[in-house]
Amino acid sequence: MIDMTEKYVESLNGRTCYWISRPKSGGAARCLVFLHGMTADHTLFEKQLEFFSADFTVLAWDAPAHGRSRPYRDPAYANAVGELERILAAENITRAVFIGQSMGGFHTQSFLTRHPETVEGFVGIDTCPYGEGYYSRSDRWWLRQVGWMSRLFPLRILKRSIAKAAAVTGYARKNMLRALAPYGKEELCRLMGLGFAGFLEENRDLRITCPVVLIAGERDGIGKARQYNRAWHEHTGFPLYWVKQAGHNANCDNPVEVNRIIAEFIAGL
């Protein structure tokens, strides 16, 4: 992991930690904001932060109620967007490329509903679209069951199941297990339940006007993520890249390919 400055913002809900690195060359540099998925933390992007830090300002957080941003009272998506607003204001960042993996893509889309002018481009990695038409009644019902269903598993098995479902390589699974290590069972299950139920509450039809690229692991086995990405691509025309030898955490499983796609996207902005 590159050497980054750890900082935080505070609100009535708690403290949100983030890490930032600016190019040594100085001067104005495009900013890349990395937003990780549910139950992960900022280290999910360590291969991207290392790759892009020489030429860009890179910023990554531990989302509210994740990693070092714990405890946190109410990690609703609207509250998370508020913390992101505080972080960007503290760093005097008015425009950025948002790179959101899974739940990080939800955070990006929530941010887009409120501040579209701030998002210069959106890279969605194994995430899913906002929009009422993408999700069936059955989909919405199952998403609301995640919290209590996860409580049926012993904690060790639950953590290993999450890591196995999210990643296909040894490195990526170890990365996920490391992020999961601090959680007790009640905290972990509550976090998962709130994450999916909160998405349903936040979900709305959204027309994204900034450039977008979608990236998904060919072996993504989390829910119906691959199906949703196909539908998103077909409905909007956003480019969709399938990454070989990669699961839900595609940027961890195959960082070389994902970094290439991101770099080409940024170059075209």
PDB file of C-alpha atoms in Angstrom:
ATOM      1  CA  MET A   1       0.000   0.000   0.000  1.00  0.00           C
ATOM      2  CA  ILE A   2       1.334   3.443  -0.884  1.00  0.00           C
ATOM      3  CA  ASP A   3       1.966   6.020   1.809  1.00  0.00           C
ATOM      4  CA  MET A   4      -1.231   8.044   2.154  1.00  0.00           C
ATOM      5  CA  THR A   5      -2.283  10.665   4.668  1.00  0.00           C
ATOM      6  CA  GLU A   6      -5.067   9.451   6.959  1.00  0.00           C
ATOM      7  CA  LYS A   7      -7.691  12.035   7.859  1.00  0.00           C
ATOM      8  CA  TYR A   8     -11.274  12.117   9.082  1.00  0.00           C
ATOM      9  CA  VAL A   9     -14.455  14.150   9.180  1.00  0.00           C
ATOM     10  CA  GLU A  10     -17.009  14.071  11.970  1.00  0.00           C
ATOM     11  CA  SER A  11     -20.769  14.412  12.240  1.00  0.00           C
ATOM     12  CA  LEU A  12     -23.413  13.557  14.811  1.00  0.00           C
ATOM     13  CA  ASN A  13     -23.378   9.982  13.464  1.00  0.00           C
ATOM     14  CA  GLY A  14     -19.677   9.440  14.060  1.00  0.00           C
ATOM     15  CA  ARG A  15     -16.232   9.708  12.504  1.00  0.00           C
ATOM     16  CA  THR A  16     -15.544   8.844   8.840  1.00  0.00           C
ATOM     17  CA  CYS A  17     -11.909   8.099   7.994  1.00  0.00           C
ATOM     18  CA  TYR A  18     -10.320   8.604   4.609  1.00  0.00           C
ATOM     19  CA  TRP A  19      -6.889   8.508   2.986  1.00  0.00           C
ATOM     20  CA  ILE A  20      -5.497  10.880   0.373  1.00  0.00           C
ATOM     21  CA  SER A  21      -2.338  11.165  -1.698  1.00  0.00           C
ATOM     22  CA  ARG A  22      -1.422  13.957  -4.098  1.00  0.00           C
ATOM     23  CA  PRO A  23       1.209  13.656  -6.856  1.00  0.00           C
ATOM     24  CA  LYS A  24       4.703  14.738  -5.835  1.00  0.00           C
ATOM     25  CA  SER A  25       4.954  16.768  -9.016  1.00  0.00           C
ATOM     26  CA  GLY A  26       2.572  19.284  -7.460  1.00  0.00           C
ATOM     27  CA  GLY A  27       0.089  21.472  -9.303  1.00  0.00           C
ATOM     28  CA  ALA A  28      -3.494  20.648 -10.167  1.00  0.00           C
ATOM     29  CA  ALA A  29      -4.172  16.962 -10.765  1.00  0.00           C
ATOM     30  CA  ARG A  30      -7.373  15.164 -11.607  1.00  0.00           C
ATOM     31  CA  CYS A  31      -8.850  13.485  -8.530  1.00  0.00           C
ATOM     32  CA  LEU A  32      -9.945   9.847  -8.381  1.00  0.00           C
ATOM     33  CA  VAL A  33     -12.328   8.934  -5.544  1.00  0.00           C
ATOM     34  CA  PHE A  34     -12.425   5.212  -4.683  1.00  0.00           C
ATOM     35  CA  LEU A  35     -15.513   3.871  -2.894  1.00  0.00           C
ATOM     36  CA  HIS A  36     -15.412   0.246  -1.735  1.00  0.00           C
ATOM     37  CA  GLY A  37     -18.144  -2.345  -1.420  1.00  0.00           C
ATOM     38  CA  MET A  38     -20.145  -3.626   1.525  1.00  0.00           C
ATOM     39  CA  THR A  39     -18.090  -5.094   4.419  1.00  0.00           C
ATOM     40  CA  ALA A  40     -14.824  -4.214   2.618  1.00  0.00           C
ATOM     41  CA  ASP A  41     -12.605  -1.213   3.356  1.00  0.00           C
ATOM     42  CA  HIS A  42     -10.262   1.157   1.539  1.00  0.00           C
ATOM     43  CA  THR A  43      -7.595  -1.544   1.107  1.00  0.00           C
ATOM     44  CA  LEU A  44      -9.840  -3.158  -1.521  1.00  0.00           C
ATOM     45  CA  PHE A  45      -8.283  -0.611  -3.896  1.00  0.00           C
ATOM     46  CA  GLU A  46      -4.629  -0.925  -2.862  1.00  0.00           C
ATOM     47  CA  LYS A  47      -3.599  -2.063  -6.367  1.00  0.00           C
ATOM     48  CA  GLN A  48      -5.427   0.876  -7.949  1.00  0.00           C
ATOM     49  CA  LEU A  49      -4.083   3.414  -5.452  1.00  0.00           C
ATOM     50  CA  GLU A  50      -0.522   2.259  -6.146  1.00  0.00           C
ATOM     51  CA  PHE A  51      -1.048   2.370  -9.910  1.00  0.00           C
ATOM     52  CA  PHE A  52      -2.686   5.799 -10.197  1.00  0.00           C
ATOM     53  CA  SER A  53      -1.026   7.767  -7.370  1.00  0.00           C
ATOM     54  CA  ALA A  54       1.925   8.997  -9.444  1.00  0.00           C
ATOM     55  CA  ASP A  55      -0.260  11.006 -11.820  1.00  0.00           C
ATOM     56  CA  PHE A  56      -3.499  11.677  -9.929  1.00  0.00           C
ATOM     57  CA  THR A  57      -4.796  12.758  -6.569  1.00  0.00           C
ATOM     58  CA  VAL A  58      -6.230   9.553  -5.134  1.00  0.00           C
ATOM     59  CA  LEU A  59      -8.730   9.450  -2.282  1.00  0.00           C
ATOM     60  CA  ALA A  60     -10.281   6.412  -0.612  1.00  0.00           C
ATOM     61  CA  TRP A  61     -12.444   6.063   2.456  1.00  0.00           C
ATOM     62  CA  ASP A  62     -13.686   3.524   4.914  1.00  0.00           C
ATOM     63  CA  ALA A  63     -17.409   4.038   4.333  1.00  0.00           C
ATOM     64  CA  PRO A  64     -19.545   4.883   7.375  1.00  0.00           C
ATOM     65  CA  ALA A  65     -19.843   1.829   9.674  1.00  0.00           C
ATOM     66  CA  HIS A  66     -16.937   0.106   7.883  1.00  0.00           C
ATOM     67  CA  GLY A  67     -13.295  -0.405   8.859  1.00  0.00           C
ATOM     68  CA  ARG A  68     -11.940   2.523  10.849  1.00  0.00           C
ATOM     69  CA  SER A  69     -15.190   4.492  10.369  1.00  0.00           C
ATOM     70  CA  ARG A  70     -16.764   2.617  13.280  1.00  0.00           C
ATOM     71  CA  PRO A  71     -18.801   2.983  15.368  1.00  0.00           C
ATOM     72  CA  TYR A  72     -21.228   4.930  13.218  1.00  0.00           C
ATOM     73  CA  ARG A  73     -24.835   5.407  14.254  1.00  0.00           C
ATOM     74  CA  ASP A  74     -26.835   5.464  11.014  1.00  0.00           C
ATOM     75  CA  PRO A  75     -25.050   4.494   7.753  1.00  0.00           C
ATOM     76  CA  ALA A  76     -28.021   5.363   5.528  1.00  0.00           C
ATOM     77  CA  TYR A  77     -26.976   6.286   2.002  1.00  0.00           C
ATOM     78  CA  ALA A  78     -28.033   9.907   2.477  1.00  0.00           C
ATOM     79  CA  ASN A  79     -25.801  10.157   5.551  1.00  0.00           C
ATOM     80  CA  ALA A  80     -22.901   8.568   3.683  1.00  0.00           C
ATOM     81  CA  VAL A  81     -23.295  11.140   0.914  1.00  0.00           C
ATOM     82  CA  GLY A  82     -23.190  13.852   3.568  1.00  0.00           C
ATOM     83  CA  GLU A  83     -19.858  12.517   4.852  1.00  0.00           C
ATOM     84  CA  LEU A  84     -18.515  12.412   1.300  1.00  0.00           C
ATOM     85  CA  GLU A  85     -19.571  16.050   0.844  1.00  0.00           C
ATOM     86  CA  ARG A  86     -17.597  16.965   3.983  1.00  0.00           C
ATOM     87  CA  ILE A  87     -14.517  15.093   2.792  1.00  0.00           C
ATOM     88  CA  LEU A  88     -14.490  16.728  -0.633  1.00  0.00           C
ATOM     89  CA  ALA A  89     -15.064  20.161   0.897  1.00  0.00           C
ATOM     90  CA  ALA A  90     -12.218  19.633   3.383  1.00  0.00           C
ATOM     91  CA  GLU A  91      -9.876  18.744   0.494  1.00  0.00           C
ATOM     92  CA  ASN A  92     -11.163  21.548  -1.777  1.00  0.00           C
ATOM     93  CA  ILE A  93     -12.146  19.000  -4.442  1.00  0.00           C
ATOM     94  CA  THR A  94     -14.900  20.278  -6.734  1.00  0.00           C
ATOM     95  CA  ARG A  95     -14.646  17.702  -9.562  1.00  0.00           C
ATOM     96  CA  ALA A  96     -13.592  14.063  -9.478  1.00  0.00           C
ATOM     97  CA  VAL A  97     -13.832  10.714 -11.185  1.00  0.00           C
ATOM     98  CA  PHE A  98     -15.763   8.358  -8.904  1.00  0.00           C
ATOM     99  CA  ILE A  99     -14.747   4.692  -8.925  1.00  0.00           C
ATOM    100  CA  GLY A 100     -17.314   2.638  -7.010  1.00  0.00           C
ATOM    101  CA  GLN A 101     -17.194  -1.105  -6.421  1.00  0.00           C
ATOM    102  CA  SER A 102     -20.491  -2.813  -5.509  1.00  0.00           C
ATOM    103  CA  MET A 103     -21.965  -0.690  -2.685  1.00  0.00           C
ATOM    104  CA  GLY A 104     -19.483   2.017  -3.674  1.00  0.00           C
ATOM    105  CA  GLY A 105     -21.415   2.251  -6.940  1.00  0.00           C
ATOM    106  CA  PHE A 106     -24.592   2.777  -4.911  1.00  0.00           C
ATOM    107  CA  HIS A 107     -22.862   5.564  -2.977  1.00  0.00           C
ATOM    108  CA  THR A 108     -21.758   7.136  -6.257  1.00  0.00           C
ATOM    109  CA  GLN A 109     -25.269   7.040  -7.686  1.00  0.00           C
ATOM    110  CA  SER A 110     -26.694   8.487  -4.471  1.00  0.00           C
ATOM    111  CA  PHE A 111     -24.131  11.261  -4.774  1.00  0.00           C
ATOM    112  CA  LEU A 112     -25.097  11.783  -8.428  1.00  0.00           C
ATOM    113  CA  THR A 113     -28.731  12.362  -7.472  1.00  0.00           C
ATOM    114  CA  ARG A 114     -27.588  15.303  -5.345  1.00  0.00           C
ATOM    115  CA  HIS A 115     -24.401  16.643  -6.955  1.00  0.00           C
ATOM    116  CA  PRO A 116     -24.136  15.578 -10.606  1.00  0.00           C
ATOM    117  CA  GLU A 117     -21.893  18.545 -11.381  1.00  0.00           C
ATOM    118  CA  THR A 118     -19.160  17.147  -9.122  1.00  0.00           C
ATOM    119  CA  VAL A 119     -18.853  13.781 -10.864  1.00  0.00           C
ATOM    120  CA  GLU A 120     -16.576  14.071 -13.906  1.00  0.00           C
ATOM    121  CA  GLY A 121     -16.913  10.373 -14.691  1.00  0.00           C
ATOM    122  CA  PHE A 122     -18.197   7.175 -13.082  1.00  0.00           C
ATOM    123  CA  VAL A 123     -16.464   3.792 -13.130  1.00  0.00           C
ATOM    124  CA  GLY A 124     -18.817   1.101 -11.822  1.00  0.00           C
ATOM    125  CA  ILE A 125     -17.091  -2.133 -10.766  1.00  0.00           C
ATOM    126  CA  ASP A 126     -19.410  -5.087 -10.131  1.00  0.00           C
ATOM    127  CA  THR A 127     -22.115  -2.720  -8.984  1.00  0.00           C
ATOM    128  CA  CYS A 128     -25.773  -2.401  -9.984  1.00  0.00           C
ATOM    129  CA  PRO A 129     -27.910   0.380 -11.429  1.00  0.00           C
ATOM    130  CA  TYR A 130     -30.295   2.757  -9.776  1.00  0.00           C
ATOM    131  CA  GLY A 131     -33.720   2.541 -11.391  1.00  0.00           C
ATOM    132  CA  GLU A 132     -37.054   1.048 -10.407  1.00  0.00           C
ATOM    133  CA  GLY A 133     -37.403  -0.980 -13.594  1.00  0.00           C
ATOM    134  CA  TYR A 134     -34.333  -3.153 -13.035  1.00  0.00           C
ATOM    135  CA  TYR A 135     -35.615  -4.951  -9.945  1.00  0.00           C
ATOM    136  CA  SER A 136     -38.541  -7.325  -9.792  1.00  0.00           C
ATOM    137  CA  ARG A 137     -40.839  -7.655  -6.816  1.00  0.00           C
ATOM    138  CA  SER A 138     -39.056 -10.920  -6.001  1.00  0.00           C
ATOM    139  CA  ASP A 139     -35.648  -9.180  -6.173  1.00  0.00           C
ATOM    140  CA  ARG A 140     -36.761  -6.544  -3.702  1.00  0.00           C
ATOM    141  CA  TRP A 141     -38.182  -9.156  -1.326  1.00  0.00           C
ATOM    142  CA  TRP A 142     -34.967 -11.203  -1.268  1.00  0.00           C
ATOM    143  CA  LEU A 143     -32.785  -8.148  -0.699  1.00  0.00           C
ATOM    144  CA  ARG A 144     -34.781  -7.372   2.431  1.00  0.00           C
ATOM    145  CA  GLN A 145     -34.067 -10.859   3.837  1.00  0.00           C
ATOM    146  CA  VAL A 146     -30.270 -10.632   3.787  1.00  0.00           C
ATOM    147  CA  GLY A 147     -29.909  -9.375   7.356  1.00  0.00           C
ATOM    148  CA  TRP A 148     -31.779 -12.129   9.174  1.00  0.00           C
ATOM    149  CA  MET A 149     -30.653 -14.871   6.786  1.00  0.00           C
ATOM    150  CA  SER A 150     -26.997 -14.084   7.443  1.00  0.00           C
ATOM    151  CA  ARG A 151     -27.610 -14.650  11.158  1.00  0.00           C
ATOM    152  CA  LEU A 152     -28.264 -18.331  10.460  1.00  0.00           C
ATOM    153  CA  PHE A 153     -24.548 -18.964   9.853  1.00  0.00           C
ATOM    154  CA  PRO A 154     -21.732 -19.216  12.417  1.00  0.00           C
ATOM    155  CA  LEU A 155     -19.505 -16.145  12.173  1.00  0.00           C
ATOM    156  CA  ARG A 156     -16.428 -17.946  10.843  1.00  0.00           C
ATOM    157  CA  ILE A 157     -18.414 -19.684   8.119  1.00  0.00           C
ATOM    158  CA  LEU A 158     -20.224 -16.453   7.248  1.00  0.00           C
ATOM    159  CA  LYS A 159     -16.972 -14.553   6.768  1.00  0.00           C
ATOM    160  CA  ARG A 160     -15.394 -17.302   4.688  1.00  0.00           C
ATOM    161  CA  SER A 161     -18.555 -17.571   2.576  1.00  0.00           C
ATOM    162  CA  ILE A 162     -18.525 -13.826   1.893  1.00  0.00           C
ATOM    163  CA  ALA A 163     -14.853 -13.893   0.863  1.00  0.00           C
ATOM    164  CA  LYS A 164     -15.330 -16.960  -1.341  1.00  0.00           C
ATOM    165  CA  ALA A 165     -18.388 -15.460  -3.044  1.00  0.00           C
ATOM    166  CA  ALA A 166     -16.668 -12.106  -3.630  1.00  0.00           C
ATOM    167  CA  ALA A 167     -13.321 -13.249  -5.016  1.00  0.00           C
ATOM    168  CA  VAL A 168     -11.677 -16.053  -6.973  1.00  0.00           C
ATOM    169  CA  THR A 169      -7.951 -15.456  -6.359  1.00  0.00           C
ATOM    170  CA  GLY A 170      -6.039 -16.089  -3.163  1.00  0.00           C
ATOM    171  CA  TYR A 171      -4.911 -12.477  -2.875  1.00  0.00           C
ATOM    172  CA  ALA A 172      -8.441 -11.101  -3.274  1.00  0.00           C
ATOM    173  CA  ARG A 173      -9.923 -13.545  -0.758  1.00  0.00           C
ATOM    174  CA  LYS A 174      -7.254 -12.683   1.816  1.00  0.00           C
ATOM    175  CA  ASN A 175      -7.954  -9.002   1.205  1.00  0.00           C
ATOM    176  CA  MET A 176     -11.652  -9.559   1.911  1.00  0.00           C
ATOM    177  CA  LEU A 177     -11.029 -11.695   5.000  1.00  0.00           C
ATOM    178  CA  ARG A 178      -8.728  -9.013   6.389  1.00  0.00           C
ATOM    179  CA  ALA A 179     -11.459  -6.400   5.985  1.00  0.00           C
ATOM    180  CA  LEU A 180     -14.019  -8.707   7.631  1.00  0.00           C
ATOM    181  CA  ALA A 181     -11.796  -9.544  10.620  1.00  0.00           C
ATOM    182  CA  PRO A 182     -12.892  -6.716  12.991  1.00  0.00           C
ATOM    183  CA  TYR A 183     -16.617  -7.498  12.847  1.00  0.00           C
ATOM    184  CA  GLY A 184     -18.572  -9.477  15.369  1.00  0.00           C
ATOM    185  CA  LYS A 185     -21.590 -11.402  14.139  1.00  0.00           C
ATOM    186  CA  GLU A 186     -24.281  -8.936  15.174  1.00  0.00           C
ATOM    187  CA  GLU A 187     -22.439  -5.963  13.699  1.00  0.00           C
ATOM    188  CA  LEU A 188     -21.711  -7.770  10.437  1.00  0.00           C
ATOM    189  CA  CYS A 189     -25.273  -9.028   9.942  1.00  0.00           C
ATOM    190  CA  ARG A 190     -26.743  -5.632  10.792  1.00  0.00           C
ATOM    191  CA  LEU A 191     -24.396  -3.962   8.333  1.00  0.00           C
ATOM    192  CA  MET A 192     -25.393  -6.314   5.533  1.00  0.00           C
ATOM    193  CA  GLY A 193     -29.087  -5.951   6.288  1.00  0.00           C
ATOM    194  CA  LEU A 194     -28.940  -2.165   6.386  1.00  0.00           C
ATOM    195  CA  GLY A 195     -26.833  -2.035   3.234  1.00  0.00           C
ATOM    196  CA  PHE A 196     -29.339  -3.848   1.066  1.00  0.00           C
ATOM    197  CA  ALA A 197     -32.506  -2.495   2.693  1.00  0.00           C
ATOM    198  CA  GLY A 198     -31.034   1.005   2.543  1.00  0.00           C
ATOM    199  CA  PHE A 199     -30.382   0.607  -1.166  1.00  0.00           C
ATOM    200  CA  LEU A 200     -34.040  -0.235  -1.742  1.00  0.00           C
ATOM    201  CA  GLU A 201     -35.075   2.887   0.131  1.00  0.00           C
ATOM    202  CA  GLU A 202     -32.618   5.056  -1.810  1.00  0.00           C
ATOM    203  CA  ASN A 203     -33.192   3.502  -5.245  1.00  0.00           C
ATOM    204  CA  ARG A 204     -34.851   5.743  -7.803  1.00  0.00           C
ATOM    205  CA  ASP A 205     -34.834   6.384 -11.525  1.00  0.00           C
ATOM    206  CA  LEU A 206     -31.632   8.198 -12.392  1.00  0.00           C
ATOM    207  CA  ARG A 207     -30.384   9.659 -15.655  1.00  0.00           C
ATOM    208  CA  ILE A 208     -26.603   9.825 -15.532  1.00  0.00           C
ATOM    209  CA  THR A 209     -25.180  12.455 -17.870  1.00  0.00           C
ATOM    210  CA  CYS A 210     -21.454  12.111 -17.130  1.00  0.00           C
ATOM    211  CA  PRO A 211     -19.314   9.493 -18.935  1.00  0.00           C
ATOM    212  CA  VAL A 212     -19.710   5.999 -17.472  1.00  0.00           C
ATOM    213  CA  VAL A 213     -17.906   2.695 -17.878  1.00  0.00           C
ATOM    214  CA  LEU A 214     -19.087  -0.579 -16.353  1.00  0.00           C
ATOM    215  CA  ILE A 215     -16.670  -3.324 -15.299  1.00  0.00           C
ATOM    216  CA  ALA A 216     -17.724  -6.778 -14.103  1.00  0.00           C
ATOM    217  CA  GLY A 217     -15.942  -9.999 -13.293  1.00  0.00           C
ATOM    218  CA  GLU A 218     -16.850 -12.886 -15.591  1.00  0.00           C
ATOM    219  CA  ARG A 219     -17.172 -15.072 -12.492  1.00  0.00           C
ATOM    220  CA  ASP A 220     -19.111 -12.612 -10.338  1.00  0.00           C
ATOM    221  CA  GLY A 221     -21.343 -14.873  -8.269  1.00  0.00           C
ATOM    222  CA  ILE A 222     -22.932 -12.296  -5.969  1.00  0.00           C
ATOM    223  CA  GLY A 223     -26.685 -12.338  -6.466  1.00  0.00           C
ATOM    224  CA  LYS A 224     -27.753 -11.236  -9.944  1.00  0.00           C
ATOM    225  CA  ALA A 225     -24.983  -8.689 -10.451  1.00  0.00           C
ATOM    226  CA  ARG A 226     -24.033  -9.983 -13.898  1.00  0.00           C
ATOM    227  CA  GLN A 227     -27.668  -9.901 -15.029  1.00  0.00           C
ATOM    228  CA  TYR A 228     -28.146  -6.356 -13.744  1.00  0.00           C
ATOM    229  CA  ASN A 229     -24.978  -5.182 -15.521  1.00  0.00           C
ATOM    230  CA  ARG A 230     -26.161  -6.632 -18.823  1.00  0.00           C
ATOM    231  CA  ALA A 231     -29.523  -4.890 -18.416  1.00  0.00           C
ATOM    232  CA  TRP A 232     -27.807  -1.619 -17.447  1.00  0.00           C
ATOM    233  CA  HIS A 233     -25.585  -1.778 -20.520  1.00  0.00           C
ATOM    234  CA  GLU A 234     -28.472  -2.624 -22.847  1.00  0.00           C
ATOM    235  CA  HIS A 235     -30.723   0.111 -21.443  1.00  0.00           C
ATOM    236  CA  THR A 236     -28.175   2.937 -21.419  1.00  0.00           C
ATOM    237  CA  GLY A 237     -25.465   1.972 -23.893  1.00  0.00           C
ATOM    238  CA  PHE A 238     -22.773   2.437 -21.228  1.00  0.00           C
ATOM    239  CA  PRO A 239     -19.697   0.387 -22.227  1.00  0.00           C
ATOM    240  CA  LEU A 240     -19.447  -2.894 -20.310  1.00  0.00           C
ATOM    241  CA  TYR A 241     -16.190  -4.808 -19.923  1.00  0.00           C
ATOM    242  CA  TRP A 242     -16.110  -8.389 -18.675  1.00  0.00           C
ATOM    243  CA  VAL A 243     -12.921  -9.162 -16.770  1.00  0.00           C
ATOM    244  CA  LYS A 244     -11.471 -12.655 -17.058  1.00  0.00           C
ATOM    245  CA  GLN A 245     -10.406 -14.603 -13.970  1.00  0.00           C
ATOM    246  CA  ALA A 246     -12.334 -12.218 -11.759  1.00  0.00           C
ATOM    247  CA  GLY A 247     -15.297 -12.365  -9.429  1.00  0.00           C
ATOM    248  CA  HIS A 248     -17.281  -9.655  -7.652  1.00  0.00           C
ATOM    249  CA  ASN A 249     -14.111  -7.916  -6.418  1.00  0.00           C
ATOM    250  CA  ALA A 250     -12.781  -7.769  -9.975  1.00  0.00           C
ATOM    251  CA  ASN A 251     -10.301  -4.976  -9.220  1.00  0.00           C
ATOM    252  CA  CYS A 252      -8.641  -7.261  -6.649  1.00  0.00           C
ATOM    253  CA  ASP A 253      -8.845 -10.455  -8.701  1.00  0.00           C
ATOM    254  CA  ASN A 254      -7.438  -8.937 -11.910  1.00  0.00           C
ATOM    255  CA  PRO A 255      -6.005  -5.502 -11.095  1.00  0.00           C
ATOM    256  CA  VAL A 256      -3.890  -5.281 -14.243  1.00  0.00           C
ATOM    257  CA  GLU A 257      -6.906  -5.524 -16.547  1.00  0.00           C
ATOM    258  CA  VAL A 258      -9.121  -3.302 -14.408  1.00  0.00           C
ATOM    259  CA  ASN A 259      -6.406  -0.641 -14.126  1.00  0.00           C
ATOM    260  CA  ARG A 260      -6.018  -0.678 -17.911  1.00  0.00           C
ATOM    261  CA  ILE A 261      -9.744  -0.117 -18.441  1.00  0.00           C
ATOM    262  CA  ILE A 262      -9.856   2.692 -15.883  1.00  0.00           C
ATOM    263  CA  ALA A 263      -6.773   4.379 -17.367  1.00  0.00           C
ATOM    264  CA  GLU A 264      -8.252   4.280 -20.884  1.00  0.00           C
ATOM    265  CA  PHE A 265     -11.543   5.678 -19.584  1.00  0.00           C
ATOM    266  CA  ILE A 266      -9.788   8.564 -17.819  1.00  0.00           C
ATOM    267  CA  ALA A 267      -7.688   9.311 -20.901  1.00  0.00           C
ATOM    268  CA  GLY A 268     -10.881   9.691 -22.918  1.00  0.00           C
ATOM    269  CA  LEU A 269     -12.538  12.202 -20.600  1.00  0.00           C
TER     270      LEU A 269
END
